[in-house]
PDB file of C-alpha atoms in Angstrom:
ATOM      1  CA  MET B 428      46.826  86.294 -31.422  1.00  0.00           C
ATOM      2  CA  SER B 429      43.036  86.375 -31.548  1.00  0.00           C
ATOM      3  CA  ASN B 430      41.044  89.256 -30.067  1.00  0.00           C
ATOM      4  CA  TYR B 431      37.970  87.066 -29.523  1.00  0.00           C
ATOM      5  CA  LEU B 432      36.914  86.534 -25.918  1.00  0.00           C
ATOM      6  CA  PHE B 433      36.153  82.948 -26.935  1.00  0.00           C
ATOM      7  CA  LYS B 434      36.399  81.004 -30.188  1.00  0.00           C
ATOM      8  CA  PRO B 435      33.292  81.636 -32.340  1.00  0.00           C
ATOM      9  CA  ARG B 436      31.347  78.557 -33.433  1.00  0.00           C
ATOM     10  CA  ILE B 437      30.712  78.308 -37.149  1.00  0.00           C
ATOM     11  CA  VAL B 438      27.745  76.140 -38.089  1.00  0.00           C
ATOM     12  CA  SER B 439      28.198  74.466 -41.469  1.00  0.00           C
ATOM     13  CA  VAL B 440      26.238  72.085 -43.671  1.00  0.00           C
ATOM     14  CA  PRO B 441      28.006  69.640 -46.033  1.00  0.00           C
ATOM     15  CA  ILE B 442      27.498  70.152 -49.761  1.00  0.00           C
ATOM     16  CA  PHE B 443      26.688  67.006 -51.697  1.00  0.00           C
ATOM     17  CA  ARG B 444      28.840  66.299 -54.716  1.00  0.00           C
ATOM     18  CA  ARG B 445      27.878  63.259 -56.776  1.00  0.00           C
ATOM     19  CA  SER B 446      31.496  62.136 -57.115  1.00  0.00           C
ATOM     20  CA  SER B 447      32.317  62.224 -53.400  1.00  0.00           C
ATOM     21  CA  LEU B 448      29.405  60.830 -51.422  1.00  0.00           C
ATOM     22  CA  GLY B 449      31.878  58.805 -49.386  1.00  0.00           C
ATOM     23  CA  GLY B 450      33.572  62.014 -48.291  1.00  0.00           C
ATOM     24  CA  LEU B 451      30.289  63.375 -46.976  1.00  0.00           C
ATOM     25  CA  VAL B 452      29.648  60.294 -44.896  1.00  0.00           C
ATOM     26  CA  GLY B 453      33.134  60.058 -43.432  1.00  0.00           C
ATOM     27  CA  ALA B 454      33.707  63.701 -42.538  1.00  0.00           C
ATOM     28  CA  ASP B 455      32.604  63.459 -38.927  1.00  0.00           C
ATOM     29  CA  GLY B 456      31.287  60.707 -36.700  1.00  0.00           C
ATOM     30  CA  ASP B 457      28.986  63.039 -34.730  1.00  0.00           C
ATOM     31  CA  THR B 458      25.650  63.464 -36.526  1.00  0.00           C
ATOM     32  CA  SER B 459      23.908  65.158 -33.611  1.00  0.00           C
ATOM     33  CA  SER B 460      25.535  68.557 -34.161  1.00  0.00           C
ATOM     34  CA  GLY B 461      25.381  71.177 -36.859  1.00  0.00           C
ATOM     35  CA  SER B 462      29.071  71.933 -36.403  1.00  0.00           C
ATOM     36  CA  VAL B 463      31.149  70.037 -38.964  1.00  0.00           C
ATOM     37  CA  PRO B 464      34.989  70.092 -38.807  1.00  0.00           C
ATOM     38  CA  PRO B 465      36.894  70.931 -41.998  1.00  0.00           C
ATOM     39  CA  SER B 466      37.771  68.008 -44.251  1.00  0.00           C
ATOM     40  CA  GLU B 467      39.545  67.752 -47.600  1.00  0.00           C
ATOM     41  CA  ASP B 468      36.733  65.504 -48.800  1.00  0.00           C
ATOM     42  CA  VAL B 469      33.817  67.757 -47.919  1.00  0.00           C
ATOM     43  CA  LEU B 470      32.862  71.209 -49.121  1.00  0.00           C
ATOM     44  CA  LEU B 471      30.983  73.096 -46.404  1.00  0.00           C
ATOM     45  CA  PHE B 472      28.236  75.727 -46.510  1.00  0.00           C
ATOM     46  CA  PRO B 473      28.584  78.071 -43.491  1.00  0.00           C
ATOM     47  CA  VAL B 474      25.152  79.095 -42.197  1.00  0.00           C
ATOM     48  CA  ARG B 475      24.504  82.788 -41.564  1.00  0.00           C
ATOM     49  CA  ARG B 476      20.747  82.975 -40.952  1.00  0.00           C
ATOM     50  CA  ILE B 477      17.714  80.691 -41.242  1.00  0.00           C
ATOM     51  CA  TYR B 478      14.525  82.293 -42.556  1.00  0.00           C
ATOM     52  CA  CYS B 479      11.220  80.422 -42.478  1.00  0.00           C
ATOM     53  CA  VAL B 480       8.046  80.980 -44.493  1.00  0.00           C
ATOM     54  CA  GLY B 481       4.777  80.569 -42.613  1.00  0.00           C
ATOM     55  CA  ARG B 482       1.790  78.836 -44.245  1.00  0.00           C
ATOM     56  CA  ASN B 483       2.972  78.375 -47.821  1.00  0.00           C
ATOM     57  CA  TYR B 484       0.733  75.419 -48.811  1.00  0.00           C
ATOM     58  CA  ARG B 485      -3.003  75.932 -49.235  1.00  0.00           C
ATOM     59  CA  LYS B 486      -4.177  72.848 -47.354  1.00  0.00           C
ATOM     60  CA  HIS B 487      -1.775  73.418 -44.462  1.00  0.00           C
ATOM     61  CA  THR B 488      -2.920  77.042 -44.231  1.00  0.00           C
ATOM     62  CA  ILE B 489      -6.503  75.798 -43.966  1.00  0.00           C
ATOM     63  CA  GLU B 490      -5.660  73.102 -41.383  1.00  0.00           C
ATOM     64  CA  MET B 491      -3.992  75.801 -39.267  1.00  0.00           C
ATOM     65  CA  GLY B 492      -7.059  78.051 -39.484  1.00  0.00           C
ATOM     66  CA  GLY B 493      -5.763  80.538 -42.064  1.00  0.00           C
ATOM     67  CA  ASP B 494      -7.046  81.897 -45.369  1.00  0.00           C
ATOM     68  CA  PRO B 495      -4.738  80.945 -48.275  1.00  0.00           C
ATOM     69  CA  ASP B 496      -6.434  83.402 -50.642  1.00  0.00           C
ATOM     70  CA  ARG B 497      -5.845  86.535 -48.604  1.00  0.00           C
ATOM     71  CA  GLU B 498      -2.688  86.152 -46.541  1.00  0.00           C
ATOM     72  CA  PRO B 499       0.605  87.525 -47.922  1.00  0.00           C
ATOM     73  CA  PRO B 500       3.787  85.595 -47.075  1.00  0.00           C
ATOM     74  CA  PHE B 501       5.143  86.104 -43.572  1.00  0.00           C
ATOM     75  CA  PHE B 502       8.488  85.124 -42.140  1.00  0.00           C
ATOM     76  CA  PHE B 503      10.181  84.149 -38.899  1.00  0.00           C
ATOM     77  CA  GLN B 504      13.687  82.936 -38.087  1.00  0.00           C
ATOM     78  CA  LYS B 505      15.555  80.122 -36.408  1.00  0.00           C
ATOM     79  CA  PRO B 506      19.081  80.517 -35.002  1.00  0.00           C
ATOM     80  CA  ALA B 507      21.909  79.171 -37.155  1.00  0.00           C
ATOM     81  CA  ASP B 508      22.951  76.742 -34.430  1.00  0.00           C
ATOM     82  CA  SER B 509      19.550  75.058 -34.477  1.00  0.00           C
ATOM     83  CA  VAL B 510      20.829  73.085 -37.498  1.00  0.00           C
ATOM     84  CA  VAL B 511      21.264  69.342 -37.096  1.00  0.00           C
ATOM     85  CA  VAL B 512      23.070  67.822 -40.079  1.00  0.00           C
ATOM     86  CA  CYS B 513      21.523  64.507 -41.130  1.00  0.00           C
ATOM     87  CA  ARG B 514      23.991  62.912 -43.521  1.00  0.00           C
ATOM     88  CA  PRO B 515      23.340  59.838 -45.669  1.00  0.00           C
ATOM     89  CA  GLY B 516      25.099  56.652 -44.754  1.00  0.00           C
ATOM     90  CA  ALA B 517      26.175  57.902 -41.357  1.00  0.00           C
ATOM     91  CA  GLN B 518      24.779  56.924 -37.991  1.00  0.00           C
ATOM     92  CA  GLN B 519      21.237  58.320 -37.786  1.00  0.00           C
ATOM     93  CA  ALA B 520      21.093  61.769 -36.221  1.00  0.00           C
ATOM     94  CA  THR B 521      19.420  61.937 -32.831  1.00  0.00           C
ATOM     95  CA  ILE B 522      17.457  64.830 -31.357  1.00  0.00           C
ATOM     96  CA  PRO B 523      16.421  64.812 -27.684  1.00  0.00           C
ATOM     97  CA  TYR B 524      12.749  65.552 -27.068  1.00  0.00           C
ATOM     98  CA  PRO B 525      12.747  69.300 -26.238  1.00  0.00           C
ATOM     99  CA  SER B 526      11.824  70.661 -22.840  1.00  0.00           C
ATOM    100  CA  CYS B 527       8.657  72.602 -21.993  1.00  0.00           C
ATOM    101  CA  THR B 528       6.404  70.838 -24.499  1.00  0.00           C
ATOM    102  CA  SER B 529       4.130  67.818 -24.624  1.00  0.00           C
ATOM    103  CA  ASN B 530       3.173  68.306 -28.274  1.00  0.00           C
ATOM    104  CA  LEU B 531       6.228  68.294 -30.562  1.00  0.00           C
ATOM    105  CA  HIS B 532       5.280  68.430 -34.261  1.00  0.00           C
ATOM    106  CA  TYR B 533       7.104  67.631 -37.494  1.00  0.00           C
ATOM    107  CA  GLU B 534       6.902  69.902 -40.553  1.00  0.00           C
ATOM    108  CA  ALA B 535       8.669  68.714 -43.719  1.00  0.00           C
ATOM    109  CA  GLU B 536      10.138  71.540 -45.794  1.00  0.00           C
ATOM    110  CA  LEU B 537      12.204  72.263 -48.882  1.00  0.00           C
ATOM    111  CA  ILE B 538      15.202  74.396 -47.903  1.00  0.00           C
ATOM    112  CA  VAL B 539      16.786  76.962 -50.228  1.00  0.00           C
ATOM    113  CA  ALA B 540      20.461  77.874 -49.793  1.00  0.00           C
ATOM    114  CA  ILE B 541      21.527  81.373 -50.845  1.00  0.00           C
ATOM    115  CA  GLY B 542      25.020  81.569 -52.309  1.00  0.00           C
ATOM    116  CA  LYS B 543      25.515  84.724 -54.370  1.00  0.00           C
ATOM    117  CA  ASP B 544      28.378  87.033 -53.353  1.00  0.00           C
ATOM    118  CA  GLN B 545      26.300  90.139 -54.003  1.00  0.00           C
ATOM    119  CA  GLU B 546      23.925  91.120 -51.209  1.00  0.00           C
ATOM    120  CA  GLY B 547      20.313  90.662 -52.233  1.00  0.00           C
ATOM    121  CA  LYS B 548      18.134  93.660 -51.494  1.00  0.00           C
ATOM    122  CA  ASN B 549      14.902  94.216 -53.454  1.00  0.00           C
ATOM    123  CA  ILE B 550      15.724  91.333 -55.792  1.00  0.00           C
ATOM    124  CA  GLN B 551      13.762  91.257 -59.043  1.00  0.00           C
ATOM    125  CA  ALA B 552      11.832  88.140 -60.044  1.00  0.00           C
ATOM    126  CA  ASP B 553      14.046  87.391 -63.060  1.00  0.00           C
ATOM    127  CA  GLU B 554      17.149  87.580 -60.841  1.00  0.00           C
ATOM    128  CA  ALA B 555      15.873  85.521 -57.909  1.00  0.00           C
ATOM    129  CA  MET B 556      17.201  82.100 -58.937  1.00  0.00           C
ATOM    130  CA  GLY B 557      20.610  83.632 -59.569  1.00  0.00           C
ATOM    131  CA  HIS B 558      20.927  84.073 -55.799  1.00  0.00           C
ATOM    132  CA  VAL B 559      20.133  80.405 -55.105  1.00  0.00           C
ATOM    133  CA  PHE B 560      23.089  78.064 -54.587  1.00  0.00           C
ATOM    134  CA  GLY B 561      21.216  74.849 -53.956  1.00  0.00           C
ATOM    135  CA  PHE B 562      18.543  72.933 -52.069  1.00  0.00           C
ATOM    136  CA  SER B 563      18.059  70.616 -49.127  1.00  0.00           C
ATOM    137  CA  VAL B 564      15.183  69.053 -47.205  1.00  0.00           C
ATOM    138  CA  GLY B 565      14.595  69.475 -43.504  1.00  0.00           C
ATOM    139  CA  CYS B 566      12.124  69.631 -40.673  1.00  0.00           C
ATOM    140  CA  ASP B 567      10.761  72.686 -38.891  1.00  0.00           C
ATOM    141  CA  LEU B 568      10.356  71.077 -35.473  1.00  0.00           C
ATOM    142  CA  THR B 569       7.656  72.931 -33.550  1.00  0.00           C
ATOM    143  CA  ARG B 570       6.478  73.058 -29.958  1.00  0.00           C
ATOM    144  CA  ARG B 571       2.855  73.194 -31.103  1.00  0.00           C
ATOM    145  CA  ASP B 572       1.394  73.764 -27.656  1.00  0.00           C
ATOM    146  CA  LEU B 573       3.646  76.792 -27.104  1.00  0.00           C
ATOM    147  CA  GLN B 574       2.829  78.086 -30.575  1.00  0.00           C
ATOM    148  CA  SER B 575      -0.916  77.822 -29.910  1.00  0.00           C
ATOM    149  CA  GLU B 576      -0.495  79.655 -26.623  1.00  0.00           C
ATOM    150  CA  ALA B 577       1.560  82.379 -28.310  1.00  0.00           C
ATOM    151  CA  LYS B 578      -1.093  82.836 -31.002  1.00  0.00           C
ATOM    152  CA  GLN B 579      -3.832  83.198 -28.416  1.00  0.00           C
ATOM    153  CA  MET B 580      -1.826  85.781 -26.482  1.00  0.00           C
ATOM    154  CA  ARG B 581      -0.540  87.496 -29.650  1.00  0.00           C
ATOM    155  CA  ARG B 582       3.049  86.875 -28.688  1.00  0.00           C
ATOM    156  CA  PRO B 583       6.074  85.931 -30.854  1.00  0.00           C
ATOM    157  CA  TRP B 584       6.711  82.293 -31.791  1.00  0.00           C
ATOM    158  CA  ASP B 585      10.374  82.155 -30.723  1.00  0.00           C
ATOM    159  CA  ALA B 586       9.953  79.560 -27.969  1.00  0.00           C
ATOM    160  CA  ALA B 587       7.820  77.417 -30.272  1.00  0.00           C
ATOM    161  CA  LYS B 588      10.036  77.515 -33.361  1.00  0.00           C
ATOM    162  CA  SER B 589      13.557  78.678 -32.501  1.00  0.00           C
ATOM    163  CA  PHE B 590      14.748  76.236 -29.856  1.00  0.00           C
ATOM    164  CA  ASP B 591      17.926  74.167 -29.862  1.00  0.00           C
ATOM    165  CA  LEU B 592      18.224  71.461 -32.539  1.00  0.00           C
ATOM    166  CA  SER B 593      14.933  72.501 -34.164  1.00  0.00           C
ATOM    167  CA  CYS B 594      16.243  72.406 -37.746  1.00  0.00           C
ATOM    168  CA  PRO B 595      17.368  68.928 -38.809  1.00  0.00           C
ATOM    169  CA  MET B 596      18.334  68.983 -42.489  1.00  0.00           C
ATOM    170  CA  SER B 597      20.117  67.006 -45.169  1.00  0.00           C
ATOM    171  CA  PRO B 598      23.337  68.088 -46.926  1.00  0.00           C
ATOM    172  CA  ILE B 599      22.849  70.738 -49.598  1.00  0.00           C
ATOM    173  CA  THR B 600      22.716  69.763 -53.271  1.00  0.00           C
ATOM    174  CA  PRO B 601      23.912  72.483 -55.705  1.00  0.00           C
ATOM    175  CA  LYS B 602      21.196  73.447 -58.159  1.00  0.00           C
ATOM    176  CA  GLU B 603      23.475  72.706 -61.120  1.00  0.00           C
ATOM    177  CA  VAL B 604      23.425  68.963 -60.434  1.00  0.00           C
ATOM    178  CA  ILE B 605      19.647  68.710 -59.994  1.00  0.00           C
ATOM    179  CA  ASP B 606      17.876  67.589 -63.149  1.00  0.00           C
ATOM    180  CA  ASP B 607      14.309  68.408 -62.143  1.00  0.00           C
ATOM    181  CA  LEU B 608      12.887  69.738 -58.888  1.00  0.00           C
ATOM    182  CA  ASP B 609       9.830  71.551 -60.256  1.00  0.00           C
ATOM    183  CA  GLY B 610       7.833  68.347 -60.580  1.00  0.00           C
ATOM    184  CA  ALA B 611       9.096  66.783 -57.358  1.00  0.00           C
ATOM    185  CA  SER B 612       7.056  65.897 -54.280  1.00  0.00           C
ATOM    186  CA  ILE B 613       8.135  66.302 -50.684  1.00  0.00           C
ATOM    187  CA  LYS B 614       7.330  63.368 -48.399  1.00  0.00           C
ATOM    188  CA  LEU B 615       7.663  62.756 -44.675  1.00  0.00           C
ATOM    189  CA  ARG B 616       7.411  59.370 -42.971  1.00  0.00           C
ATOM    190  CA  VAL B 617       7.283  58.576 -39.263  1.00  0.00           C
ATOM    191  CA  ASN B 618       8.432  55.035 -38.456  1.00  0.00           C
ATOM    192  CA  GLY B 619       7.969  54.202 -42.139  1.00  0.00           C
ATOM    193  CA  GLU B 620       4.365  55.460 -42.324  1.00  0.00           C
ATOM    194  CA  LEU B 621       3.664  58.246 -44.822  1.00  0.00           C
ATOM    195  CA  LYS B 622       2.393  61.349 -43.013  1.00  0.00           C
ATOM    196  CA  GLN B 623       2.987  64.230 -45.443  1.00  0.00           C
ATOM    197  CA  GLN B 624       3.101  64.279 -49.233  1.00  0.00           C
ATOM    198  CA  SER B 625       2.698  67.168 -51.653  1.00  0.00           C
ATOM    199  CA  GLY B 626       4.067  68.419 -54.927  1.00  0.00           C
ATOM    200  CA  LEU B 627       6.291  71.478 -54.670  1.00  0.00           C
ATOM    201  CA  ASP B 628       3.992  73.060 -57.249  1.00  0.00           C
ATOM    202  CA  LYS B 629       1.368  73.274 -54.478  1.00  0.00           C
ATOM    203  CA  MET B 630       3.309  76.030 -52.745  1.00  0.00           C
ATOM    204  CA  ILE B 631       1.354  79.294 -52.635  1.00  0.00           C
ATOM    205  CA  PHE B 632       4.554  81.290 -53.198  1.00  0.00           C
ATOM    206  CA  SER B 633       7.225  79.767 -55.448  1.00  0.00           C
ATOM    207  CA  VAL B 634      10.940  79.862 -54.605  1.00  0.00           C
ATOM    208  CA  PRO B 635      11.552  82.990 -56.772  1.00  0.00           C
ATOM    209  CA  GLU B 636       8.541  84.715 -55.191  1.00  0.00           C
ATOM    210  CA  ILE B 637       9.797  83.878 -51.702  1.00  0.00           C
ATOM    211  CA  VAL B 638      13.241  85.290 -52.510  1.00  0.00           C
ATOM    212  CA  VAL B 639      11.698  88.472 -53.937  1.00  0.00           C
ATOM    213  CA  ASN B 640       9.425  89.046 -50.931  1.00  0.00           C
ATOM    214  CA  LEU B 641      12.073  88.196 -48.347  1.00  0.00           C
ATOM    215  CA  SER B 642      14.611  90.538 -49.966  1.00  0.00           C
ATOM    216  CA  LYS B 643      12.251  93.446 -49.407  1.00  0.00           C
ATOM    217  CA  LEU B 644      12.603  92.916 -45.670  1.00  0.00           C
ATOM    218  CA  PHE B 645      16.189  91.690 -45.319  1.00  0.00           C
ATOM    219  CA  ARG B 646      19.433  91.789 -47.277  1.00  0.00           C
ATOM    220  CA  LEU B 647      19.873  88.189 -48.357  1.00  0.00           C
ATOM    221  CA  GLN B 648      23.500  87.062 -48.245  1.00  0.00           C
ATOM    222  CA  LYS B 649      25.448  83.918 -48.999  1.00  0.00           C
ATOM    223  CA  GLY B 650      25.084  81.525 -46.112  1.00  0.00           C
ATOM    224  CA  ASP B 651      21.375  82.204 -45.665  1.00  0.00           C
ATOM    225  CA  LEU B 652      18.894  79.310 -45.619  1.00  0.00           C
ATOM    226  CA  ILE B 653      15.185  79.631 -46.379  1.00  0.00           C
ATOM    227  CA  MET B 654      12.710  77.029 -45.161  1.00  0.00           C
ATOM    228  CA  THR B 655       9.860  77.296 -47.661  1.00  0.00           C
ATOM    229  CA  GLY B 656       6.876  76.051 -45.643  1.00  0.00           C
ATOM    230  CA  THR B 657       5.217  72.696 -45.020  1.00  0.00           C
ATOM    231  CA  PRO B 658       2.288  70.897 -46.650  1.00  0.00           C
ATOM    232  CA  GLU B 659      -0.740  69.514 -44.821  1.00  0.00           C
ATOM    233  CA  GLY B 660      -0.517  66.525 -42.519  1.00  0.00           C
ATOM    234  CA  VAL B 661       1.593  67.921 -39.676  1.00  0.00           C
ATOM    235  CA  GLY B 662       1.390  65.930 -36.470  1.00  0.00           C
ATOM    236  CA  ALA B 663       2.989  64.918 -33.205  1.00  0.00           C
ATOM    237  CA  ILE B 664       6.111  62.824 -32.669  1.00  0.00           C
ATOM    238  CA  VAL B 665       7.406  61.304 -29.460  1.00  0.00           C
ATOM    239  CA  ALA B 666      10.614  59.806 -28.140  1.00  0.00           C
ATOM    240  CA  GLY B 667      11.503  56.687 -30.112  1.00  0.00           C
ATOM    241  CA  ASP B 668      10.040  57.925 -33.399  1.00  0.00           C
ATOM    242  CA  SER B 669      12.169  57.887 -36.558  1.00  0.00           C
ATOM    243  CA  VAL B 670      11.525  60.549 -39.193  1.00  0.00           C
ATOM    244  CA  GLN B 671      12.481  60.453 -42.874  1.00  0.00           C
ATOM    245  CA  ILE B 672      12.031  63.348 -45.302  1.00  0.00           C
ATOM    246  CA  GLU B 673      12.709  63.109 -49.029  1.00  0.00           C
ATOM    247  CA  CYS B 674      12.155  65.217 -52.109  1.00  0.00           C
ATOM    248  CA  GLY B 675      13.088  64.252 -55.664  1.00  0.00           C
ATOM    249  CA  GLU B 676      16.828  63.935 -56.226  1.00  0.00           C
ATOM    250  CA  LEU B 677      17.776  65.637 -52.955  1.00  0.00           C
ATOM    251  CA  LEU B 678      19.447  63.662 -50.198  1.00  0.00           C
ATOM    252  CA  SER B 679      17.011  62.509 -47.535  1.00  0.00           C
ATOM    253  CA  CYS B 680      16.890  63.841 -43.996  1.00  0.00           C
ATOM    254  CA  ASN B 681      16.673  61.057 -41.399  1.00  0.00           C
ATOM    255  CA  PHE B 682      16.627  61.484 -37.633  1.00  0.00           C
ATOM    256  CA  GLU B 683      15.317  59.924 -34.441  1.00  0.00           C
ATOM    257  CA  ILE B 684      13.691  61.594 -31.440  1.00  0.00           C
ATOM    258  CA  THR B 685      15.254  60.370 -28.201  1.00  0.00           C
ATOM    259  CA  PRO B 686      14.190  60.843 -24.574  1.00  0.00           C
ATOM    260  CA  SER B 687      15.056  64.258 -23.155  1.00  0.00           C
TER     261      SER B 687
END
């Protein structure tokens, strides 16, 4: 008999295996939720925390009014249940336009999945990639008007960044099956029109550097996701818009914004 007052919800992201793409697609008919039921065909990555890096591309830092040459990396978080799994081949995921905003923005991002059993505290640079399980692409949906207001009033960004369904993402690809990500570019299209494009080598802080810096502040554990920042070209989306994010060999993240 369980001692829980209610059944805890475990948010999981499918793991892409080249030999079982059909299993990923057929695991669950509901693509609007981050909760994925167990399936013999699909290996799942349970999400513990979602960390986000602010201003990690030079041109985006400049377009947001920052100084890329002086600012150290800074971090914020999204709740685990903000994940929306966008699986290939399935019905396109849908995200209702969020409340309390009239300026919803897209931000395409590479996502790092942490998978080492050992807790990561004060990780050294040469050990950083050993804590990485795999990669995904996703979108840091942002209530830009609320973020601007919070900046002006020197308040936290929670309402602007950490709302429900604010982290659509593709299934995770293990790093062992990726041939080359270093030279890849991340791209975001809205209704087929290219809006963001940048090489991952344009990041101010590389994946190992992000892991090192983040582990000074938090104990990184398996199940953690790290959104690594967005390139320049962020902009508004409205109900009816379709968004596609891709990066190298990783599975794409596709979703549609629907009326609230």
